[in-house]
XYZ file of C-alpha atoms in Angstrom:
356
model
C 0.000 0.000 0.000
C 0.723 3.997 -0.090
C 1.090 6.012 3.089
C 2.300 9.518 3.982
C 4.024 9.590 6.930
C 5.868 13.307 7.905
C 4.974 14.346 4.484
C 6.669 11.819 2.596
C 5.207 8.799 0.704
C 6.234 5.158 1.671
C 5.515 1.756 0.062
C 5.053 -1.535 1.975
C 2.767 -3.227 4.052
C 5.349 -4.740 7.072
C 8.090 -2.478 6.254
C 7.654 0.813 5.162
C 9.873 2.024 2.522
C 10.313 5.889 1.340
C 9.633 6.105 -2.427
C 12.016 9.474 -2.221
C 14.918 6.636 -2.188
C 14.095 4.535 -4.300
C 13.125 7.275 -7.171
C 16.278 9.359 -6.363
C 18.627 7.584 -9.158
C 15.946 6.846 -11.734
C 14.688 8.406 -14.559
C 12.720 6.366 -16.040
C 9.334 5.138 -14.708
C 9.115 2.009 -13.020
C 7.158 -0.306 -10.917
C 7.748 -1.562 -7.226
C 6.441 -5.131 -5.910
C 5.953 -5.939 -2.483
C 6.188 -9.528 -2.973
C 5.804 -10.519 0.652
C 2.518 -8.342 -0.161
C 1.582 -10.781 -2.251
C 2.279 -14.101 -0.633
C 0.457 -13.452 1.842
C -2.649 -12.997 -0.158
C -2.342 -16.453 -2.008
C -1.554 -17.990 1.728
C -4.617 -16.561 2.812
C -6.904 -17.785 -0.200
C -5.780 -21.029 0.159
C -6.446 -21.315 4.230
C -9.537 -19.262 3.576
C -11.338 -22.553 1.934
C -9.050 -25.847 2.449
C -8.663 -27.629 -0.863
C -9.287 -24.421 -2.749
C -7.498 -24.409 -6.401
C -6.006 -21.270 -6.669
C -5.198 -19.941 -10.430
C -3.407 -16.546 -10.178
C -4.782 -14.629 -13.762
C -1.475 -14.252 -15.727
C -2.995 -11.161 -17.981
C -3.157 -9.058 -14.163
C 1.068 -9.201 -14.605
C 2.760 -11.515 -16.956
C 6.166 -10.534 -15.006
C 8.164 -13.731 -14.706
C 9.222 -12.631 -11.395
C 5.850 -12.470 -9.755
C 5.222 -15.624 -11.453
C 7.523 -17.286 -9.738
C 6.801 -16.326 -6.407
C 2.550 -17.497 -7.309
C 4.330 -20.853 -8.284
C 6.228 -21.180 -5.328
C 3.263 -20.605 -3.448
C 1.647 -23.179 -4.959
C -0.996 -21.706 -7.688
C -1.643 -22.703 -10.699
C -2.275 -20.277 -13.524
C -5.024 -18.609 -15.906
C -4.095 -17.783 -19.132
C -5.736 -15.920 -22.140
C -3.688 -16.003 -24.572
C -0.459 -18.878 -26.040
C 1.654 -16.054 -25.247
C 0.612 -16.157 -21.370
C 0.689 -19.824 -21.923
C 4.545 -19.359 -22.831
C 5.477 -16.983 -20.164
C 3.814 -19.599 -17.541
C 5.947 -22.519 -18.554
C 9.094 -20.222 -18.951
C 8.346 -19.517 -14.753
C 8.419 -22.965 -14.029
C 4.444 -24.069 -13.860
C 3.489 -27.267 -15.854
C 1.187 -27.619 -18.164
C -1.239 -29.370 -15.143
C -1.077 -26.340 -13.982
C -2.650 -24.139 -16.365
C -5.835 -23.118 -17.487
C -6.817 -21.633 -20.703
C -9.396 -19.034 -20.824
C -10.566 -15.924 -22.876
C -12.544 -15.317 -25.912
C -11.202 -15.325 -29.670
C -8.721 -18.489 -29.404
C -6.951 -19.026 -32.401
C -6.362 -22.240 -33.890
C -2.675 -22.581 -32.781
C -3.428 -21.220 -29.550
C -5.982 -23.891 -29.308
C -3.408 -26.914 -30.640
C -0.839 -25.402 -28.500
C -3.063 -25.717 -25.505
C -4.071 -29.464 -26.390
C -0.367 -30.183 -27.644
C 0.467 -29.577 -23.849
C -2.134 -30.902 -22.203
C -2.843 -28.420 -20.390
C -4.779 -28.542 -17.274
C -8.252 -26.932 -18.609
C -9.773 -24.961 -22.276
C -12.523 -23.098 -20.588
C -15.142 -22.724 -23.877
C -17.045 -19.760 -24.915
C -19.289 -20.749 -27.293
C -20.938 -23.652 -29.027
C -18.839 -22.484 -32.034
C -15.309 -22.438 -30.028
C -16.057 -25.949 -28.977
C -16.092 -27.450 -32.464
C -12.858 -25.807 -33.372
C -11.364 -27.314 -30.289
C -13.188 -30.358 -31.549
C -12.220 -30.509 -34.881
C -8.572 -29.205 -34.082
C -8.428 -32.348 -31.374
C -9.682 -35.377 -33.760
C -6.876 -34.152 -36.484
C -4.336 -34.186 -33.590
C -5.674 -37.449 -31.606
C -6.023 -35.849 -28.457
C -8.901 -35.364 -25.744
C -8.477 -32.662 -24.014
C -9.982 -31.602 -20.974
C -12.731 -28.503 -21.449
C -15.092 -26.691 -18.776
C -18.128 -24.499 -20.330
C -18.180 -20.870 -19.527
C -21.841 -19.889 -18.352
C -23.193 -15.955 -18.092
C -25.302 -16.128 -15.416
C -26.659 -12.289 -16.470
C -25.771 -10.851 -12.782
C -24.787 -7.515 -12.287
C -21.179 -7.323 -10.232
C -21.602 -3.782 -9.316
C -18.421 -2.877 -10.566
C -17.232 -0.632 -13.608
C -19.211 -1.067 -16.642
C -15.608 -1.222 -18.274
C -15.125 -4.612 -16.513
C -17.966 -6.282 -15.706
C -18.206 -9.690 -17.596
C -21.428 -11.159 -15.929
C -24.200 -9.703 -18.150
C -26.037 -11.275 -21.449
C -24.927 -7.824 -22.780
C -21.317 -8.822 -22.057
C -19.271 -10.672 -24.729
C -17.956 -13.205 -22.576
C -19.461 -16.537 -21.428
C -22.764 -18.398 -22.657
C -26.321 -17.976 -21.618
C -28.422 -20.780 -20.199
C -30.099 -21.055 -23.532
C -26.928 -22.283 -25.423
C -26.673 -25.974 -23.053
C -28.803 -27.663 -25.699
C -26.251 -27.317 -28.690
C -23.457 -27.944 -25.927
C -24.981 -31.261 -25.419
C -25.547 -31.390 -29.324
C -21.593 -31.191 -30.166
C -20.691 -33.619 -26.906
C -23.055 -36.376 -27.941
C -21.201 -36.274 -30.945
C -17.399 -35.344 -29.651
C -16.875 -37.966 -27.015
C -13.712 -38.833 -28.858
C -12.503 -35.543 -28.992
C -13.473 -33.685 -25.799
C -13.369 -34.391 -22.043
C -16.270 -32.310 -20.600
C -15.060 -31.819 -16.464
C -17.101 -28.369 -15.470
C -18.609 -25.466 -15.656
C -16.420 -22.106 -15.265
C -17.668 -18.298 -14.730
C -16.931 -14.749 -14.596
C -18.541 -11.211 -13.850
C -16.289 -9.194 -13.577
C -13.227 -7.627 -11.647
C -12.943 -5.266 -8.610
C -15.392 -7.024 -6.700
C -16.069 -5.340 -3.193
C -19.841 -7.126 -2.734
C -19.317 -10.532 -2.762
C -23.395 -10.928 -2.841
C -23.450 -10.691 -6.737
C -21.045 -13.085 -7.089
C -22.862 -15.520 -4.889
C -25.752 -15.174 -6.675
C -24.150 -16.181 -9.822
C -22.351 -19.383 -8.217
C -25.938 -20.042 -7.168
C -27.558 -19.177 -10.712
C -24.218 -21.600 -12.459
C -25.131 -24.126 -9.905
C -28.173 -24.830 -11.266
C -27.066 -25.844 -15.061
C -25.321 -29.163 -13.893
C -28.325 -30.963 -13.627
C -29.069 -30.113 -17.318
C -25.993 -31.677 -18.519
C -26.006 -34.649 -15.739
C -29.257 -35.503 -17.428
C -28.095 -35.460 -20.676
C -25.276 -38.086 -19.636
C -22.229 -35.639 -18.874
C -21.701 -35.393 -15.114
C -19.566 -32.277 -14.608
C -17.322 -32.263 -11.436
C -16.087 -29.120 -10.945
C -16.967 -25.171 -11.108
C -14.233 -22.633 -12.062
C -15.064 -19.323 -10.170
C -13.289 -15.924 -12.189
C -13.617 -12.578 -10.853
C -11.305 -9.965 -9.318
C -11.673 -10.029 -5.393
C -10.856 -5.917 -5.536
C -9.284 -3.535 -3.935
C -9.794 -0.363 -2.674
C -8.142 2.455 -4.558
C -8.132 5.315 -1.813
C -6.665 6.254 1.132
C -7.905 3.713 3.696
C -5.703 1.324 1.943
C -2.397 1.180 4.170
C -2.681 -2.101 5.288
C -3.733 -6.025 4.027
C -6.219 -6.410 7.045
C -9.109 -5.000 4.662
C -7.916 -7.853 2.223
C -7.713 -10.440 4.277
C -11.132 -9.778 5.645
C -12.539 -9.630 2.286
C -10.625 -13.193 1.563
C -11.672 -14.682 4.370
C -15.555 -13.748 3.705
C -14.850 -15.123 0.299
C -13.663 -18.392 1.915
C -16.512 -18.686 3.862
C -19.074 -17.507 1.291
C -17.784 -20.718 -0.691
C -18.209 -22.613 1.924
C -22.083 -22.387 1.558
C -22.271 -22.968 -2.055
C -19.436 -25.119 -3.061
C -17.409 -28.288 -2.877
C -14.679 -27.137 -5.128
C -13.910 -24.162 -7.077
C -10.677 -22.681 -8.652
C -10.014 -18.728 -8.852
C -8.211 -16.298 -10.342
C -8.007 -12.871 -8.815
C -6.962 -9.481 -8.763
C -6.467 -8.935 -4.903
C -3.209 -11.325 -5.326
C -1.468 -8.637 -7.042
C -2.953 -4.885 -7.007
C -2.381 -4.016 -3.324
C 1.008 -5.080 -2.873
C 2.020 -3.426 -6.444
C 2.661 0.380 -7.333
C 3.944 2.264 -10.595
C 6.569 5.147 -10.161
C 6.239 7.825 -12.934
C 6.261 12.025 -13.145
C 3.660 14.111 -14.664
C 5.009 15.788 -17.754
C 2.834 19.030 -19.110
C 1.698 18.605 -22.419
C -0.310 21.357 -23.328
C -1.356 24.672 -21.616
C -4.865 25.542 -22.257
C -6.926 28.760 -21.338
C -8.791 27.072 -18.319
C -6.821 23.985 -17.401
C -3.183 22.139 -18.491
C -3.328 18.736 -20.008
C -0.219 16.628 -17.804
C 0.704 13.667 -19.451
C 2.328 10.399 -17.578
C 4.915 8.646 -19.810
C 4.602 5.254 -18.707
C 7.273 4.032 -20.489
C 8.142 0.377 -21.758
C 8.021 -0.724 -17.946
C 5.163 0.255 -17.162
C 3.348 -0.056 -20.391
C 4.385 -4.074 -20.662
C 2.666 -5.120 -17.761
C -0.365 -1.962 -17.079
C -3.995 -3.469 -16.976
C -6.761 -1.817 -15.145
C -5.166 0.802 -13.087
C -7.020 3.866 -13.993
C -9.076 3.882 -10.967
C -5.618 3.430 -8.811
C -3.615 5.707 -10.365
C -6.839 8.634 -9.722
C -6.268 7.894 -6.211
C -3.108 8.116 -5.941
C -3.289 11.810 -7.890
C -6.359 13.228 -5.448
C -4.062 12.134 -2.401
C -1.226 14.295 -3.841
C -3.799 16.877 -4.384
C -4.375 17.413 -0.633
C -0.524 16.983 0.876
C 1.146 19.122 -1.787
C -0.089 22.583 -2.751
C 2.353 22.253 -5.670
C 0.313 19.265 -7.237
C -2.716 21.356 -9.041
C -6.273 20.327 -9.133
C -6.848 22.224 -12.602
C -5.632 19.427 -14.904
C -6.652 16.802 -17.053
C -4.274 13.775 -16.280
C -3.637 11.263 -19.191
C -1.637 8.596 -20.052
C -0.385 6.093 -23.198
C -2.052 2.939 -21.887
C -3.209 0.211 -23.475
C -6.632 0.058 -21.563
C -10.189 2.460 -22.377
C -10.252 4.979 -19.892
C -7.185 6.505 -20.264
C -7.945 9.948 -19.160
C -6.929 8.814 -15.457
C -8.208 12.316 -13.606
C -10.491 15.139 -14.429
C -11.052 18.454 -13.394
C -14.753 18.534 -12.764
């Protein structure tokens, strides 16, 4: 986390560090890891609910660094994309370890996934099971899928990243289990149907909506039970968040939100895997300076240049970043209100504080 303390910012959970020394002898922006930060977040998921799978999502930080310390805790990993896949294996996971998710699989993603034999292919659609279909009977394999429902739940998060509506690209409606069943009556040499998977969205501070959609995915096994494919296991996705604002100094907020997550499983599951965002955002914070880049009549425009270490690994900090800015705002006169702050991210919302 971020505190002021005599005037000065610090990073660090159990030991506070000042940022003034570690920004001294750079010039270029960078990020800083609390690593201990985050190894204590995987320690608590996986004492929050004993025999939890935890799968830390690669696309939150593909740094192989971080990766390592999520495999030496004893995660597995999500990936959405072969080139996640390849930065898993290069930190040391195994292929047992991984799980494919993510809309728009290619082809060779899909035969590099079932090449491996990877731990999971969690399916989108009716149509991205017969390519894995299809791609599996030329290459003799079965591999293992999961079917990702949209239980059209409402995470009460940012519209940016919510995931759990129909509206929402991602995941299948209840309506689409009949041609499911259609392709596996037909695939059973091609496919190993184990579960059901879901997602609605990240930054998750209610964990109500997201019990209501376990609930609502709960009830589709019986559908495909019935029509002879008696799924086993439920992959939970979603971004346990994390506050963005000043309260959060400390991992006791997270570890009370964990631990209600534990026990929230506890009365709707047996098993479930997870990939989340509380893992990695607390513990984690990007150094960079504000840079003018154009002086207009009634308010500058201050750019942050991100740089190639920043801009390799940024996801959905926006909200983060905003925080961090208003805080400034009210310990340093120096830091002006009457800007528009922007930066060259990858991500929508880019425009990371207004002047109202």
């Amino acid at each position: 986390g971020l505190l002021y303390q005599g005037g000065i910012l610090h990073f660090g959970e159990s030991r506070l560090t000042p940022l003034d020394a570690l920004t001294a002898k750079r010039e270029e922006p960078f990020y800083l890891y609390d690593l201990d930060g985050m190894r204590t977040r995987a320690r608590a998921l996986r004492s929050a609910y004993p025999g939890l799978e935890v799968h830390y999502a690669v696309k939150a930080n593909a740094t192989e660094r971080i990766l390592r310390v999520f495999r030496e805790e004893g995660t597995g990993v999500d990936v959405v994309s072969g080139g996640e896949i390849s930065c898993a294996l290069a930190a040391g996971f195994e292929p047992k370890d991984i799980i494919f998710s993510g809309v728009g699989k290619t082809r060779s993603e899909i035969r590099l996934a079932i090449e491996l034999g990877i731990k999971q292919i969690n399916v989108e659609s009716p149509q991205e099971l017969e390519r894995i279909v299809s791609t599996a009977r030329v290459m003799g394999k079965r591999p293992r899928v999961a079917f990702r429902m949209n239980p059209d739940v409402d995470a009460k998060t940012h519209p940016y990243i919510s995931t759990g509506l129909r509206e929402n690209k991602f995941g299948m409606g209840e309506y689409f289990i009949p041609a499911l069943i259609a392709i596996l009556q037909q695939a059973s040499d091609a496919v190993e149907p184990v579960g059901l998977t879901m997602h609605i969205g990240s930054q998750l501070q209610d964990l109500a909506p997201l019990e209501d959609a376990i609930r609502k995915t709960l009830g589709y096994y019986e559908r495909f039970r019935a029509a002879g494919f008696p799924l086993a296991t439920l992959d939970v996705g979603g971004g346990l968040g994390v506050p963005y604002q000043e309260e959060h100094r400390v991992p006791s907020r997270d570890l009370e939100l964990i631990e209600g997550y534990g026990a929230m499983l506890k009365r709707t599951l047996i098993a479930a895997a997870l990939a989340t965002k509380s893992l990695l955002a607390a513990p984690a914070v990007g150094a960079a300076w504000l840079i003018v880049l154009e002086r207009r009549r009634w308010r500058d425009v201050v750019g942050i240049p991100v740089g190639a270490a920043i801009a390799t690994v940024v996801t959905a900090v926006p909200w983060g970043l905003r925080a961090v800015y208003e805080q400034s705002i009210a310990y340093h006169t120096s830091v002006h209100a009457d800007r528009d702050v922007v930066a060259n991210l990858r991500k929508a919302g880019t425009t990371l504080w207004r002047r109202d």
